[in-house]
XYZ file of C-alpha atoms in Angstrom:
406
model
C -29.116 -5.535 -10.909
C -27.694 -2.324 -11.968
C -27.770 0.356 -9.082
C -27.076 4.199 -9.371
C -26.757 6.192 -6.579
C -28.998 3.935 -4.500
C -31.433 3.553 -7.125
C -32.371 0.778 -9.596
C -32.903 1.155 -13.117
C -36.931 0.711 -14.101
C -38.112 -2.684 -14.440
C -38.511 -2.611 -18.417
C -34.744 -2.161 -18.680
C -33.892 -4.629 -15.977
C -36.142 -7.059 -18.192
C -34.353 -6.339 -21.066
C -30.968 -7.161 -19.337
C -31.957 -10.550 -17.894
C -33.465 -11.652 -20.785
C -30.470 -11.166 -23.344
C -27.694 -13.958 -23.442
C -24.910 -12.387 -24.922
C -24.630 -9.592 -21.993
C -22.927 -10.417 -19.189
C -23.520 -7.676 -16.828
C -23.651 -3.905 -17.261
C -22.333 -1.460 -14.586
C -20.743 1.685 -14.119
C -18.235 0.232 -11.567
C -17.050 -3.547 -12.388
C -13.435 -4.196 -12.812
C -12.120 -7.196 -10.843
C -9.850 -8.255 -13.711
C -6.250 -7.324 -12.963
C -4.874 -8.075 -16.392
C -4.671 -5.005 -18.827
C -4.957 -5.240 -22.567
C -4.988 -2.835 -25.613
C -8.028 -0.870 -26.897
C -9.326 -3.273 -29.813
C -12.080 -0.571 -31.160
C -13.041 2.852 -30.649
C -16.765 3.791 -32.241
C -18.859 6.888 -31.814
C -22.869 6.165 -31.576
C -25.656 8.709 -31.441
C -29.328 9.018 -31.500
C -30.975 9.438 -34.951
C -34.514 11.154 -34.770
C -35.726 8.757 -36.948
C -33.455 5.539 -37.133
C -32.877 5.546 -33.426
C -28.967 4.709 -31.838
C -26.442 3.969 -34.630
C -22.958 3.699 -34.812
C -21.555 6.891 -37.111
C -18.223 5.975 -36.907
C -15.819 3.247 -35.966
C -12.235 2.355 -35.916
C -11.469 -0.174 -37.180
C -14.467 -0.073 -39.524
C -17.208 -2.835 -38.973
C -15.535 -4.351 -35.802
C -18.841 -3.822 -33.868
C -21.422 -5.114 -35.995
C -24.890 -3.872 -36.647
C -26.900 -6.676 -35.129
C -24.737 -6.524 -32.290
C -24.965 -2.895 -31.571
C -28.654 -3.380 -31.927
C -29.138 -5.912 -29.021
C -27.016 -3.584 -26.756
C -27.828 -0.290 -27.816
C -30.418 0.282 -24.843
C -27.464 0.066 -22.589
C -25.271 2.647 -24.525
C -27.365 5.267 -25.629
C -28.836 5.275 -21.913
C -31.764 6.809 -20.058
C -31.193 10.023 -17.809
C -30.214 8.104 -14.988
C -26.944 6.797 -16.471
C -25.880 9.745 -18.371
C -22.418 11.417 -17.398
C -21.008 8.452 -15.762
C -18.944 5.403 -17.036
C -20.854 2.439 -18.338
C -19.305 -0.697 -18.784
C -20.855 -3.660 -20.826
C -19.388 -6.861 -20.593
C -20.309 -9.340 -23.649
C -18.896 -13.029 -23.849
C -15.900 -11.487 -26.370
C -15.585 -7.680 -25.459
C -15.995 -5.167 -23.070
C -17.354 -1.692 -24.139
C -16.385 1.031 -21.788
C -18.670 4.344 -22.451
C -19.751 7.452 -21.249
C -23.304 8.726 -22.227
C -23.818 12.418 -23.079
C -26.955 14.590 -23.700
C -26.571 18.136 -24.866
C -30.058 19.906 -24.440
C -30.742 22.516 -27.023
C -33.511 23.451 -29.320
C -31.873 23.592 -32.488
C -31.703 19.558 -32.534
C -34.983 17.217 -33.131
C -36.614 16.264 -29.776
C -34.637 19.096 -28.380
C -31.473 17.291 -27.627
C -28.505 15.439 -28.882
C -27.591 11.847 -27.350
C -24.081 10.371 -28.267
C -21.423 7.773 -26.620
C -17.914 7.503 -27.635
C -16.905 3.671 -26.520
C -13.896 1.742 -26.050
C -13.964 -1.930 -26.914
C -11.426 -4.072 -25.219
C -11.242 -7.671 -24.757
C -13.688 -8.954 -22.221
C -11.279 -10.503 -19.599
C -9.188 -7.385 -19.034
C -9.579 -4.417 -16.737
C -10.573 -1.247 -18.454
C -10.991 0.998 -15.122
C -7.252 2.825 -16.036
C -9.330 4.048 -19.622
C -12.351 5.574 -17.935
C -10.428 9.237 -17.895
C -9.774 8.790 -21.529
C -13.430 8.272 -22.136
C -14.495 11.352 -19.899
C -12.031 13.693 -21.114
C -12.526 12.668 -24.942
C -16.379 13.198 -24.486
C -15.909 16.747 -22.901
C -13.805 17.427 -25.865
C -16.407 16.113 -28.354
C -19.007 18.237 -26.245
C -16.850 21.474 -26.773
C -16.449 21.026 -30.117
C -20.492 20.292 -30.729
C -21.331 23.245 -29.011
C -19.032 25.605 -30.684
C -19.144 24.454 -34.279
C -21.793 21.576 -34.167
C -18.862 19.482 -35.034
C -20.767 15.935 -34.665
C -24.427 17.079 -35.563
C -23.801 18.569 -38.968
C -23.896 15.158 -41.153
C -20.436 14.928 -41.663
C -19.571 12.752 -38.353
C -17.989 10.024 -40.322
C -15.599 11.798 -42.302
C -14.284 14.443 -39.542
C -14.066 11.667 -36.877
C -12.562 8.582 -38.567
C -8.573 10.227 -38.491
C -9.298 11.330 -34.980
C -10.715 7.703 -33.537
C -7.605 6.305 -35.789
C -5.048 9.008 -33.859
C -6.370 7.919 -30.802
C -6.340 4.143 -30.756
C -3.313 3.796 -32.289
C -1.116 6.310 -30.002
C -3.046 5.214 -26.907
C -2.078 1.227 -27.449
C 1.827 2.621 -28.411
C 2.404 5.410 -26.324
C -0.206 5.450 -23.938
C -0.989 9.029 -24.505
C -2.414 11.116 -27.352
C -2.472 14.973 -27.988
C -5.523 16.149 -30.138
C -6.301 19.561 -32.017
C -8.873 20.564 -34.086
C -9.371 24.248 -34.802
C -8.765 26.428 -31.517
C -9.540 23.133 -29.406
C -6.956 21.109 -28.269
C -6.678 18.023 -25.295
C -4.155 15.562 -24.120
C -5.300 11.844 -23.466
C -3.346 9.830 -21.101
C -3.630 6.369 -19.736
C -2.978 6.322 -16.169
C -2.429 2.607 -14.742
C -4.096 2.173 -11.553
C -2.042 -0.231 -9.397
C -3.367 -2.181 -6.070
C -2.355 -0.551 -2.739
C 1.027 -2.622 -1.705
C 0.830 -4.325 1.721
C 2.429 -2.755 4.935
C 6.099 -3.020 5.255
C 7.260 -4.943 8.054
C 10.887 -4.210 10.033
C 12.457 -7.536 9.061
C 11.755 -7.267 5.238
C 14.510 -6.511 2.845
C 13.700 -3.782 -0.082
C 15.820 -4.360 -3.154
C 15.672 -2.180 -6.470
C 14.272 -3.874 -9.419
C 14.595 -0.981 -11.840
C 16.404 2.167 -11.805
C 15.296 5.191 -9.497
C 13.269 7.470 -11.791
C 15.454 10.833 -12.324
C 12.856 13.007 -10.741
C 12.483 15.383 -7.790
C 12.066 12.831 -4.597
C 11.145 13.932 -1.266
C 13.659 14.395 1.096
C 13.021 11.156 2.894
C 13.378 9.340 -0.333
C 16.619 11.071 -0.820
C 18.022 9.920 2.438
C 16.777 6.367 2.415
C 17.610 5.249 -0.711
C 21.490 5.114 -0.771
C 20.875 2.145 1.892
C 18.386 0.120 -0.252
C 20.900 -2.231 -1.418
C 19.264 -5.520 -1.347
C 20.459 -6.690 1.850
C 19.784 -3.698 4.477
C 16.342 -5.040 6.021
C 13.796 -1.779 6.535
C 14.872 -1.634 10.724
C 18.731 -1.381 9.853
C 18.115 1.210 6.688
C 15.957 3.435 9.156
C 19.220 3.365 11.793
C 21.869 4.087 8.998
C 20.027 6.720 7.241
C 18.651 8.569 10.639
C 15.017 8.408 9.627
C 12.256 7.173 11.828
C 11.179 3.759 11.318
C 7.388 4.797 10.066
C 8.526 7.084 7.623
C 11.147 4.672 5.999
C 8.345 2.245 5.798
C 6.240 4.595 4.114
C 9.020 5.377 1.762
C 9.680 2.242 0.838
C 6.016 1.060 0.421
C 5.564 4.115 -2.113
C 8.941 2.683 -3.886
C 6.758 -0.658 -4.100
C 3.528 0.900 -5.330
C 5.978 2.370 -8.257
C 7.153 -0.650 -9.076
C 11.001 0.486 -8.444
C 11.431 -1.828 -5.749
C 10.453 -5.376 -4.365
C 10.727 -6.728 -0.836
C 12.581 -10.000 -0.232
C 13.327 -12.073 3.147
C 16.433 -11.029 4.908
C 19.433 -13.053 3.799
C 21.517 -15.027 6.251
C 23.496 -18.013 5.443
C 21.375 -20.038 8.106
C 18.356 -19.508 5.929
C 16.473 -22.589 4.228
C 14.987 -22.080 0.872
C 13.098 -24.532 -1.356
C 12.601 -24.855 -5.152
C 9.199 -23.523 -6.833
C 7.688 -25.188 -10.053
C 8.783 -22.082 -11.988
C 12.401 -23.054 -11.602
C 11.723 -25.372 -14.854
C 11.595 -22.072 -16.840
C 15.065 -21.242 -15.907
C 16.179 -24.758 -17.893
C 14.178 -23.720 -21.229
C 14.219 -19.948 -21.024
C 17.701 -18.515 -22.611
C 16.999 -15.040 -21.780
C 16.227 -15.703 -18.273
C 19.172 -17.925 -18.194
C 21.488 -15.055 -19.378
C 19.908 -12.553 -17.165
C 20.542 -15.039 -14.054
C 24.203 -15.241 -15.047
C 24.792 -11.678 -15.424
C 22.860 -11.379 -11.866
C 24.662 -13.878 -9.609
C 28.217 -13.497 -11.525
C 31.057 -12.134 -9.034
C 32.582 -10.220 -12.138
C 30.663 -9.382 -15.449
C 33.959 -10.118 -16.984
C 33.683 -13.809 -16.169
C 30.382 -15.203 -16.029
C 29.670 -18.731 -14.292
C 28.687 -21.649 -15.901
C 24.690 -21.976 -16.076
C 25.101 -25.975 -15.164
C 26.742 -24.674 -11.806
C 24.207 -21.988 -11.167
C 21.134 -24.693 -11.945
C 22.657 -27.081 -9.539
C 22.794 -24.741 -6.736
C 19.279 -23.682 -7.069
C 18.039 -27.454 -7.362
C 19.996 -28.308 -4.205
C 17.810 -26.106 -2.265
C 15.789 -28.237 -0.238
C 13.952 -28.134 3.342
C 16.810 -28.876 5.836
C 19.383 -27.698 3.724
C 20.759 -24.305 4.657
C 22.742 -21.708 2.451
C 25.813 -22.810 4.771
C 25.698 -26.105 3.741
C 25.478 -25.479 0.135
C 28.080 -23.144 0.020
C 30.211 -25.892 1.809
C 29.237 -28.314 -0.617
C 29.596 -26.368 -3.772
C 32.183 -23.579 -3.025
C 30.443 -21.172 -4.865
C 33.351 -18.290 -5.093
C 35.103 -20.969 -6.704
C 32.442 -21.293 -9.277
C 32.449 -17.422 -9.864
C 29.020 -17.343 -8.490
C 27.881 -14.626 -5.724
C 25.264 -16.793 -3.369
C 24.049 -13.783 -1.943
C 22.857 -12.603 -5.268
C 22.063 -16.017 -6.324
C 19.410 -16.197 -3.686
C 17.938 -12.795 -4.250
C 17.566 -13.463 -8.143
C 15.907 -16.799 -7.393
C 13.393 -15.095 -4.886
C 12.589 -12.015 -7.107
C 12.063 -14.581 -10.246
C 9.869 -16.688 -8.116
C 12.424 -19.599 -8.523
C 12.654 -20.441 -4.716
C 11.163 -19.147 -1.740
C 12.192 -18.911 1.660
C 11.388 -21.572 4.292
C 10.690 -19.471 7.652
C 10.677 -21.077 11.290
C 7.770 -20.024 13.405
C 8.363 -21.003 17.278
C 5.160 -21.938 18.909
C 5.106 -21.953 22.745
C 3.132 -25.328 23.909
C 2.670 -23.644 27.483
C 2.967 -20.571 29.236
C 6.301 -20.954 31.121
C 8.609 -18.719 28.650
C 9.562 -15.510 29.056
C 9.115 -14.993 25.455
C 5.387 -16.347 25.213
C 3.799 -13.360 23.595
C 6.133 -13.636 20.824
C 5.917 -17.509 20.088
C 2.168 -18.069 18.887
C 3.348 -19.522 15.853
C 2.537 -16.422 14.005
C 5.726 -14.767 13.868
C 8.870 -16.231 11.930
C 12.307 -15.806 13.254
C 12.907 -12.783 11.528
C 10.276 -10.687 12.994
C 10.948 -11.764 16.386
C 14.718 -10.809 16.149
C 13.744 -7.412 14.614
C 11.368 -6.818 17.550
C 13.947 -8.226 20.251
C 17.224 -6.756 19.125
C 18.879 -10.578 19.353
C 20.523 -12.216 16.884
C 19.226 -15.459 15.005
C 21.721 -17.808 16.371
C 21.144 -16.402 19.974
C 17.368 -16.670 19.614
C 17.704 -20.375 18.347
C 20.262 -21.353 20.963
C 17.549 -19.960 23.526
C 14.758 -21.538 22.062
C 16.425 -24.992 22.134
C 16.857 -24.934 25.720
C 13.454 -24.719 25.974
C 11.378 -27.667 25.619
C 8.252 -26.266 25.636
C 8.861 -24.588 22.257
C 8.326 -26.477 19.166
C 9.355 -24.971 15.437
C 7.287 -24.755 12.569
C 8.977 -24.899 9.156
C 6.693 -23.271 6.499
């Protein structure tokens, strides 16, 4: 059922809604999909005083059929409760995003002019990032209608067609569009909405996954970024940069949000990694292979052999440490930087870290608060200030502690 400000639509509208098989749902806030996609069509519809709701112009032409539009027009040219709010109509093949508008004036038949400019996307993609575009473009059309009857003078299709074509082409290719019609101008921009990143922990290691944009960053970011090298963990970065720990976490979280930085586990030669099903992509994807060789090479002038790189990845199994692999393969002789090899594998999802989680079987240990099986060794070491080797030696002497590998 559709709710607006705590109120339901009238019963007749709800009856029409549930009886129509080709409609999935109607909402002004329903976008659980994470996948983004292009705009497939833009159409302008209005309420004709004698013909009722009609599509006056669309780009490309005939994308939305008259039969389909007639079956959903009650949700496009809406009643007063839904006017000036973004509406999403999800069908089996399409998702239609609109912003129904009514302009009250005695010069119009029935003393009002109703219209809706709608974007059409695939049904399985998110459209929330297009909502500001639909709203702003609708307001732009309202301004021109009030000033010069731009929409209601009977020449809608002729004047709107080139505008809609420009909008769909430029938003799909550049993500922004500038429109000028007489003295009226507007700038449309698709703003991609990202999910909030998870909280950043002391033991996590930030690594740049793309170049830091050349813009005026805040002072904290300027102090922190020189120490982000893919191997320093957050607590160490705070110490090196002389920046308070929580500020460093907030800075790194902000960089993760903008897709500049990713977080990977702390590298140590005693770490254990295992392969994931994604490793098979490396065997077949030539572009991924080339990126991998350049990333893990000791020198860009002499790239390693792909066979050697793949063998090292494939040898990463539970119980085998990076130290064991280095003794077995001698990566420096193969022109492979083992630290970068692990980093690339984690970033691309080819391998994953197997952590140790100490679990206390009774309450006789001095570290009983940390040994709940929830915190891994990296977290405990960062919190207590001891090295991994020191902690492991202490845990081995305590027969009341078991290590969970996962």
